[in-house]
Short mmCIF file of C-alpha atoms and ligand atoms in Angstrom, two decimals:
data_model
loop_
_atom_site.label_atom_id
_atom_site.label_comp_id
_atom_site.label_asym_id
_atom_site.label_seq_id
_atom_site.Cartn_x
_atom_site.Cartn_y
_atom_site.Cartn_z
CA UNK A 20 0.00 0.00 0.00
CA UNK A 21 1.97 3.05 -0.99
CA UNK A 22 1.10 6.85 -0.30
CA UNK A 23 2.35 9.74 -2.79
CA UNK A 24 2.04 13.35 -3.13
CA UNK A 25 3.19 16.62 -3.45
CA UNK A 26 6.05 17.98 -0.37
CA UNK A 27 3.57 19.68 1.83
CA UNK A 28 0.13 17.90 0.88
CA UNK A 29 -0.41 16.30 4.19
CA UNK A 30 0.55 13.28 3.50
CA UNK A 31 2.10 12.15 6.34
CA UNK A 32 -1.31 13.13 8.68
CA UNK A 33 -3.49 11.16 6.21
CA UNK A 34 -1.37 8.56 7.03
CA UNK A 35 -1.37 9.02 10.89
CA UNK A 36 -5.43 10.01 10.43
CA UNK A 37 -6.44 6.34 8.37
CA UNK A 38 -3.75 3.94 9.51
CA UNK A 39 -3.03 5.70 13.17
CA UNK A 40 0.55 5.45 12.07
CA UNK A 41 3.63 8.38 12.57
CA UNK A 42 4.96 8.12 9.92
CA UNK A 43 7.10 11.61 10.56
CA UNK A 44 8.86 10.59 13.91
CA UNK A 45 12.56 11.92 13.58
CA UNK A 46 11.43 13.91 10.57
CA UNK A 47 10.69 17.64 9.88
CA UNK A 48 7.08 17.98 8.54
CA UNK A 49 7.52 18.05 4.35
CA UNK A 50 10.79 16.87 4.20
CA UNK A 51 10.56 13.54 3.32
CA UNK A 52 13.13 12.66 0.96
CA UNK A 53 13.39 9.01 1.70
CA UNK A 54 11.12 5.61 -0.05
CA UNK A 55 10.46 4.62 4.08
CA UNK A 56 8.45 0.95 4.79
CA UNK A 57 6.40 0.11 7.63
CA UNK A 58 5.12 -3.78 7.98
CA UNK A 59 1.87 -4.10 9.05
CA UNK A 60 -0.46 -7.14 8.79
CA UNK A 61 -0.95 -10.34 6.80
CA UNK A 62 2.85 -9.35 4.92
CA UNK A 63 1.16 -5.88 3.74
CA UNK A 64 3.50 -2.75 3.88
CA UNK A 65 2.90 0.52 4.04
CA UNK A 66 5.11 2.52 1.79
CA UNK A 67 5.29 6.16 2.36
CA UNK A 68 7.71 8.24 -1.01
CA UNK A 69 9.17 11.04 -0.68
CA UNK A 70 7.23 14.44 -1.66
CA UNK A 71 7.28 14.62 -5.73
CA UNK A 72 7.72 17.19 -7.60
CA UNK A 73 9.30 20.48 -6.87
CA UNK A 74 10.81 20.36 -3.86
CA UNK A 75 11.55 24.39 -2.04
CA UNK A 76 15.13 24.66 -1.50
CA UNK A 77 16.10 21.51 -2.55
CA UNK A 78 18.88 21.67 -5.59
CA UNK A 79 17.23 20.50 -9.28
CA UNK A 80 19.76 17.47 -9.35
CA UNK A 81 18.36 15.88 -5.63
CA UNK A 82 15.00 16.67 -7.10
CA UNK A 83 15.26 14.69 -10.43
CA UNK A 84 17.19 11.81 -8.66
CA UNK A 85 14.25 11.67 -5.74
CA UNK A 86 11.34 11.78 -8.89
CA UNK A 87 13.68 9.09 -11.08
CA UNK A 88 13.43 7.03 -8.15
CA UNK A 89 9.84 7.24 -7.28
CA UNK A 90 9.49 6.37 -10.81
CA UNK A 91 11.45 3.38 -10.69
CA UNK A 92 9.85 1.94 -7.66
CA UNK A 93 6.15 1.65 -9.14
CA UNK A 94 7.86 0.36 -12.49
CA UNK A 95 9.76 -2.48 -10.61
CA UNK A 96 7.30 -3.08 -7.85
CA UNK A 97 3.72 -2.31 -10.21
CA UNK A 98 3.19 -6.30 -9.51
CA UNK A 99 3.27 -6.30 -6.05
CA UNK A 100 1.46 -3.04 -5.00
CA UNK A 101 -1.68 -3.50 -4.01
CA UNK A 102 -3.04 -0.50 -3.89
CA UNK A 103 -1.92 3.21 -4.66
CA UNK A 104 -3.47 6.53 -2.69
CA UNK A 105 -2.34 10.03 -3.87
CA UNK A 106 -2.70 12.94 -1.22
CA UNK A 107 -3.76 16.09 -2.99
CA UNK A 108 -3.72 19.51 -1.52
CA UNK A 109 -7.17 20.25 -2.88
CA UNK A 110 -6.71 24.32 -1.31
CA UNK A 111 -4.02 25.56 -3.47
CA UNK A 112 -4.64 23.29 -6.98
CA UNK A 113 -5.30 25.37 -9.24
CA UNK A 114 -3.04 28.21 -8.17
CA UNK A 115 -0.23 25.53 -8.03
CA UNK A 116 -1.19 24.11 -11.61
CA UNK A 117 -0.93 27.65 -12.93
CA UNK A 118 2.19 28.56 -11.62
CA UNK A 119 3.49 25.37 -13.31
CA UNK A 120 2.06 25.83 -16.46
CA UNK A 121 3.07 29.25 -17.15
CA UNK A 122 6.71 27.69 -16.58
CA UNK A 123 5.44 25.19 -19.36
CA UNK A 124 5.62 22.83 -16.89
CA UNK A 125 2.52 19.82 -16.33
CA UNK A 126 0.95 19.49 -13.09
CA UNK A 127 2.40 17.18 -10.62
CA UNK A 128 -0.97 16.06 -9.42
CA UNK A 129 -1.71 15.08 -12.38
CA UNK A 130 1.05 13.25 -13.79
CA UNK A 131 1.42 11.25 -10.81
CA UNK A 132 -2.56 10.40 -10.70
CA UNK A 133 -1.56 9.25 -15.00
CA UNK A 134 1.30 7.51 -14.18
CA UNK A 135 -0.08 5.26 -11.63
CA UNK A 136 -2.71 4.63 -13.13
CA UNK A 137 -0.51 3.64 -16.42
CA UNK A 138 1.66 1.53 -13.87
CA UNK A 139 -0.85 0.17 -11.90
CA UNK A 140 -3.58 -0.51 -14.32
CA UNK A 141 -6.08 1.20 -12.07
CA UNK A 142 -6.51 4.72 -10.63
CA UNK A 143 -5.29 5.39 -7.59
CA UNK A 144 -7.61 6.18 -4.69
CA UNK A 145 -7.20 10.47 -4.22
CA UNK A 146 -7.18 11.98 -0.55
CA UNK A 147 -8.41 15.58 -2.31
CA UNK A 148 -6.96 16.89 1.31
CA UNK A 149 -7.53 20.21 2.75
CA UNK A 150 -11.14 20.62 2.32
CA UNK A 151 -11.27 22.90 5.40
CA UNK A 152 -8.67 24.98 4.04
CA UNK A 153 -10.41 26.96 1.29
CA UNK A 154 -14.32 27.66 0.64
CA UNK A 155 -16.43 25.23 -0.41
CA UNK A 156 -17.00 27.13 -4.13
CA UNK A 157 -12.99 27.09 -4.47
CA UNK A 158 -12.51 23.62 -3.39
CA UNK A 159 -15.43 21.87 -5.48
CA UNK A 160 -13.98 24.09 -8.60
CA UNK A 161 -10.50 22.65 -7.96
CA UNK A 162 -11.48 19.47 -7.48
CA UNK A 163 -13.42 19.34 -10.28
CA UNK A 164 -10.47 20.55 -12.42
CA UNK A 165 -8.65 18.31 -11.02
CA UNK A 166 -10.86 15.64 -11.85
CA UNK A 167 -11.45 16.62 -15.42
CA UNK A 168 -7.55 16.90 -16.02
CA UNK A 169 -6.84 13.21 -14.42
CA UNK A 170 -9.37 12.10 -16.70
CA UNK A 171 -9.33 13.64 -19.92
CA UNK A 172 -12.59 15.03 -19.31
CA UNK A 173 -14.27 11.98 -18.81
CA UNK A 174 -15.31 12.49 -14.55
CA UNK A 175 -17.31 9.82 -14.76
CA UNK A 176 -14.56 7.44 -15.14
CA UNK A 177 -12.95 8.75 -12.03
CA UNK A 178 -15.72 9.96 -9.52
CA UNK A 179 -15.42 6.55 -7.47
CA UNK A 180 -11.87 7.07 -6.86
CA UNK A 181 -11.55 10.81 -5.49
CA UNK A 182 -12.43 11.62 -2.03
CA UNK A 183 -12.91 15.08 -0.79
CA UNK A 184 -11.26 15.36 3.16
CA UNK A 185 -10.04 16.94 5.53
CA UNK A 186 -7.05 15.42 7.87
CA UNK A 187 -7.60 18.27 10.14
CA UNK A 188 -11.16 18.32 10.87
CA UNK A 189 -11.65 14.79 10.12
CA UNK A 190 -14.23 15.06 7.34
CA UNK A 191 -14.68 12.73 4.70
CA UNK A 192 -12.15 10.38 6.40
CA UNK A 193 -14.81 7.66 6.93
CA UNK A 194 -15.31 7.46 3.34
CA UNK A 195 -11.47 6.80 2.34
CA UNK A 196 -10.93 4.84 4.96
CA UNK A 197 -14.19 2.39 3.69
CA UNK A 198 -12.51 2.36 0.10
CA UNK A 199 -9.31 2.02 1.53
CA UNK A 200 -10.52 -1.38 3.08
CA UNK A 201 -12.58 -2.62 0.19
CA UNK A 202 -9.94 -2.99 -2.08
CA UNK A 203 -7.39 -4.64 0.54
CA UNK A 204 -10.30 -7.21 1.48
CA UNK A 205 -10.98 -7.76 -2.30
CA UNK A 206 -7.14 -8.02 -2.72
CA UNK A 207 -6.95 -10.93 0.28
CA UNK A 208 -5.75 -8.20 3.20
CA UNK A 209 -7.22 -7.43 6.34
CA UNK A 210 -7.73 -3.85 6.89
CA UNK A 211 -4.93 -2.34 9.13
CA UNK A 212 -6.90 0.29 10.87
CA UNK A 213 -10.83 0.11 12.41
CA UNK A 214 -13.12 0.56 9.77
CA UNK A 215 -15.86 2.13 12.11
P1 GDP B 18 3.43 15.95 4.04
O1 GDP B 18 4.66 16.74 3.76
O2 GDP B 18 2.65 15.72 2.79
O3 GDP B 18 3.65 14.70 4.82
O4 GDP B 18 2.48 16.90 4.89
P2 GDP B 18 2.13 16.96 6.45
O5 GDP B 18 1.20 15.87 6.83
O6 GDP B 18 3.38 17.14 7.23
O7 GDP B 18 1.29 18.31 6.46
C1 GDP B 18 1.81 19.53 5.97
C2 GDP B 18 1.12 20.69 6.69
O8 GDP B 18 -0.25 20.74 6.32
C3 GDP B 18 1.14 20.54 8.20
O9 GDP B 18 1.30 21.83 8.76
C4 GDP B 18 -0.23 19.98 8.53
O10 GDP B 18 -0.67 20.33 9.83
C5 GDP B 18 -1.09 20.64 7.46
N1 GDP B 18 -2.28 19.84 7.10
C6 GDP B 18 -2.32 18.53 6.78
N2 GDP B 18 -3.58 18.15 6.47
C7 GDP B 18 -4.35 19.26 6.60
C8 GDP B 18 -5.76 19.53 6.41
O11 GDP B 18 -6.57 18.67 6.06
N3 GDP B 18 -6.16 20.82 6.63
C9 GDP B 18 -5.32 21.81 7.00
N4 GDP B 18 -5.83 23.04 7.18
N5 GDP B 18 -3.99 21.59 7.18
C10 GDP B 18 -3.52 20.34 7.00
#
């Protein structure tokens, strides 16, 4: 089960918020750099990446070797992951996107979301995180950008796959968490966190 997203998404308190694991002990928040592995039941491990993508302060050659690697991972391990979630920062999408593109540059959300799903042969599941952090009419139009671009336009296609929450307040986390166990229990895993 491997967790991805952009330095700063909130990855690491999705993790600590569906699993109940701390995933950033010894670490400063967003500074993941390091592919780390925690066993948890039935020979399932959790796999958190580093932050993809541009990385503040970090120098261009550390950030192509971290992204080579995260690439290589999912193309040597694709058999043997059983499930992919991407933590988006739904608050700041858009603004993000834009900045990139005007650098000619694609989104990192969105590449990632392509590429595992390229890799993997399925979408991954999307924590759209940060719900709480913008208004509602900001955070459904990012999301639904968002949506459109991982999809080509078809939202349809995606829709069971993206979930709208909130590590901080909590909200939506029920949801993930009941998608999060449906496809370990169809895979043959128990679920490592309660589901209820
Ligand atoms: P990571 O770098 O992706 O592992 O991100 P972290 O989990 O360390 O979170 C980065 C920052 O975003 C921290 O200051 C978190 O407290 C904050 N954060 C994470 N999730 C949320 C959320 O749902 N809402 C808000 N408002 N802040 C959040």
């Amino acid at each position: 089960m491997v967790f991805t997203g952009r330095p700063n998404a909130g990855k690491s308190s999705i993790i600590r918020a569906v699993v109940g694991l701390d995933v950033t002990t010894g670490k400063r928040p967003g500074t993941t750099r390091r592919t780390s592995k925690y066993p948890l039941n039935d020979g399932l491990v959790l796999v958190d990446m580093p932050g993809f993508g541009r990385m503040i302060g970090a120098p261009k050659r550390l950030e192509n070797r971290i992204n080579v690697r995260i690439i290589r991972f999912f193309e040597f391990n694709a058999q043997n992951i059983v499930l992919a979630v991407h933590v988006l920062d739904t608050s700041t999408f858009l603004e993000v996107t834009w900045r990139l593109e005007k650098k000619g540059v694609l989104s990192v959300d969105v590449e990632m979301a392509q590429f595992l799903a390229k890799t993997l042969g399925e979408f991954p599941l999307v924590a759209a995180n940060k719900i709480d952090k913008a208004d509602k009419k900001k955070i459904d139009a990012n999301l639904k950008e968002f949506m459109h671009r991982i999809s080509n336009g078809n939202l349809s296609a995606v829709a069971d796959y993206v979930f709208p929450v909130s590590a901080k307040t909590r909200d939506g986390l029920g949801a993930l968490k009941s998608a999060i166990h449906e496809r370990l229990v169809a895979k043959g895993y128990r679920t490592p966190f309660k589901t209820h």
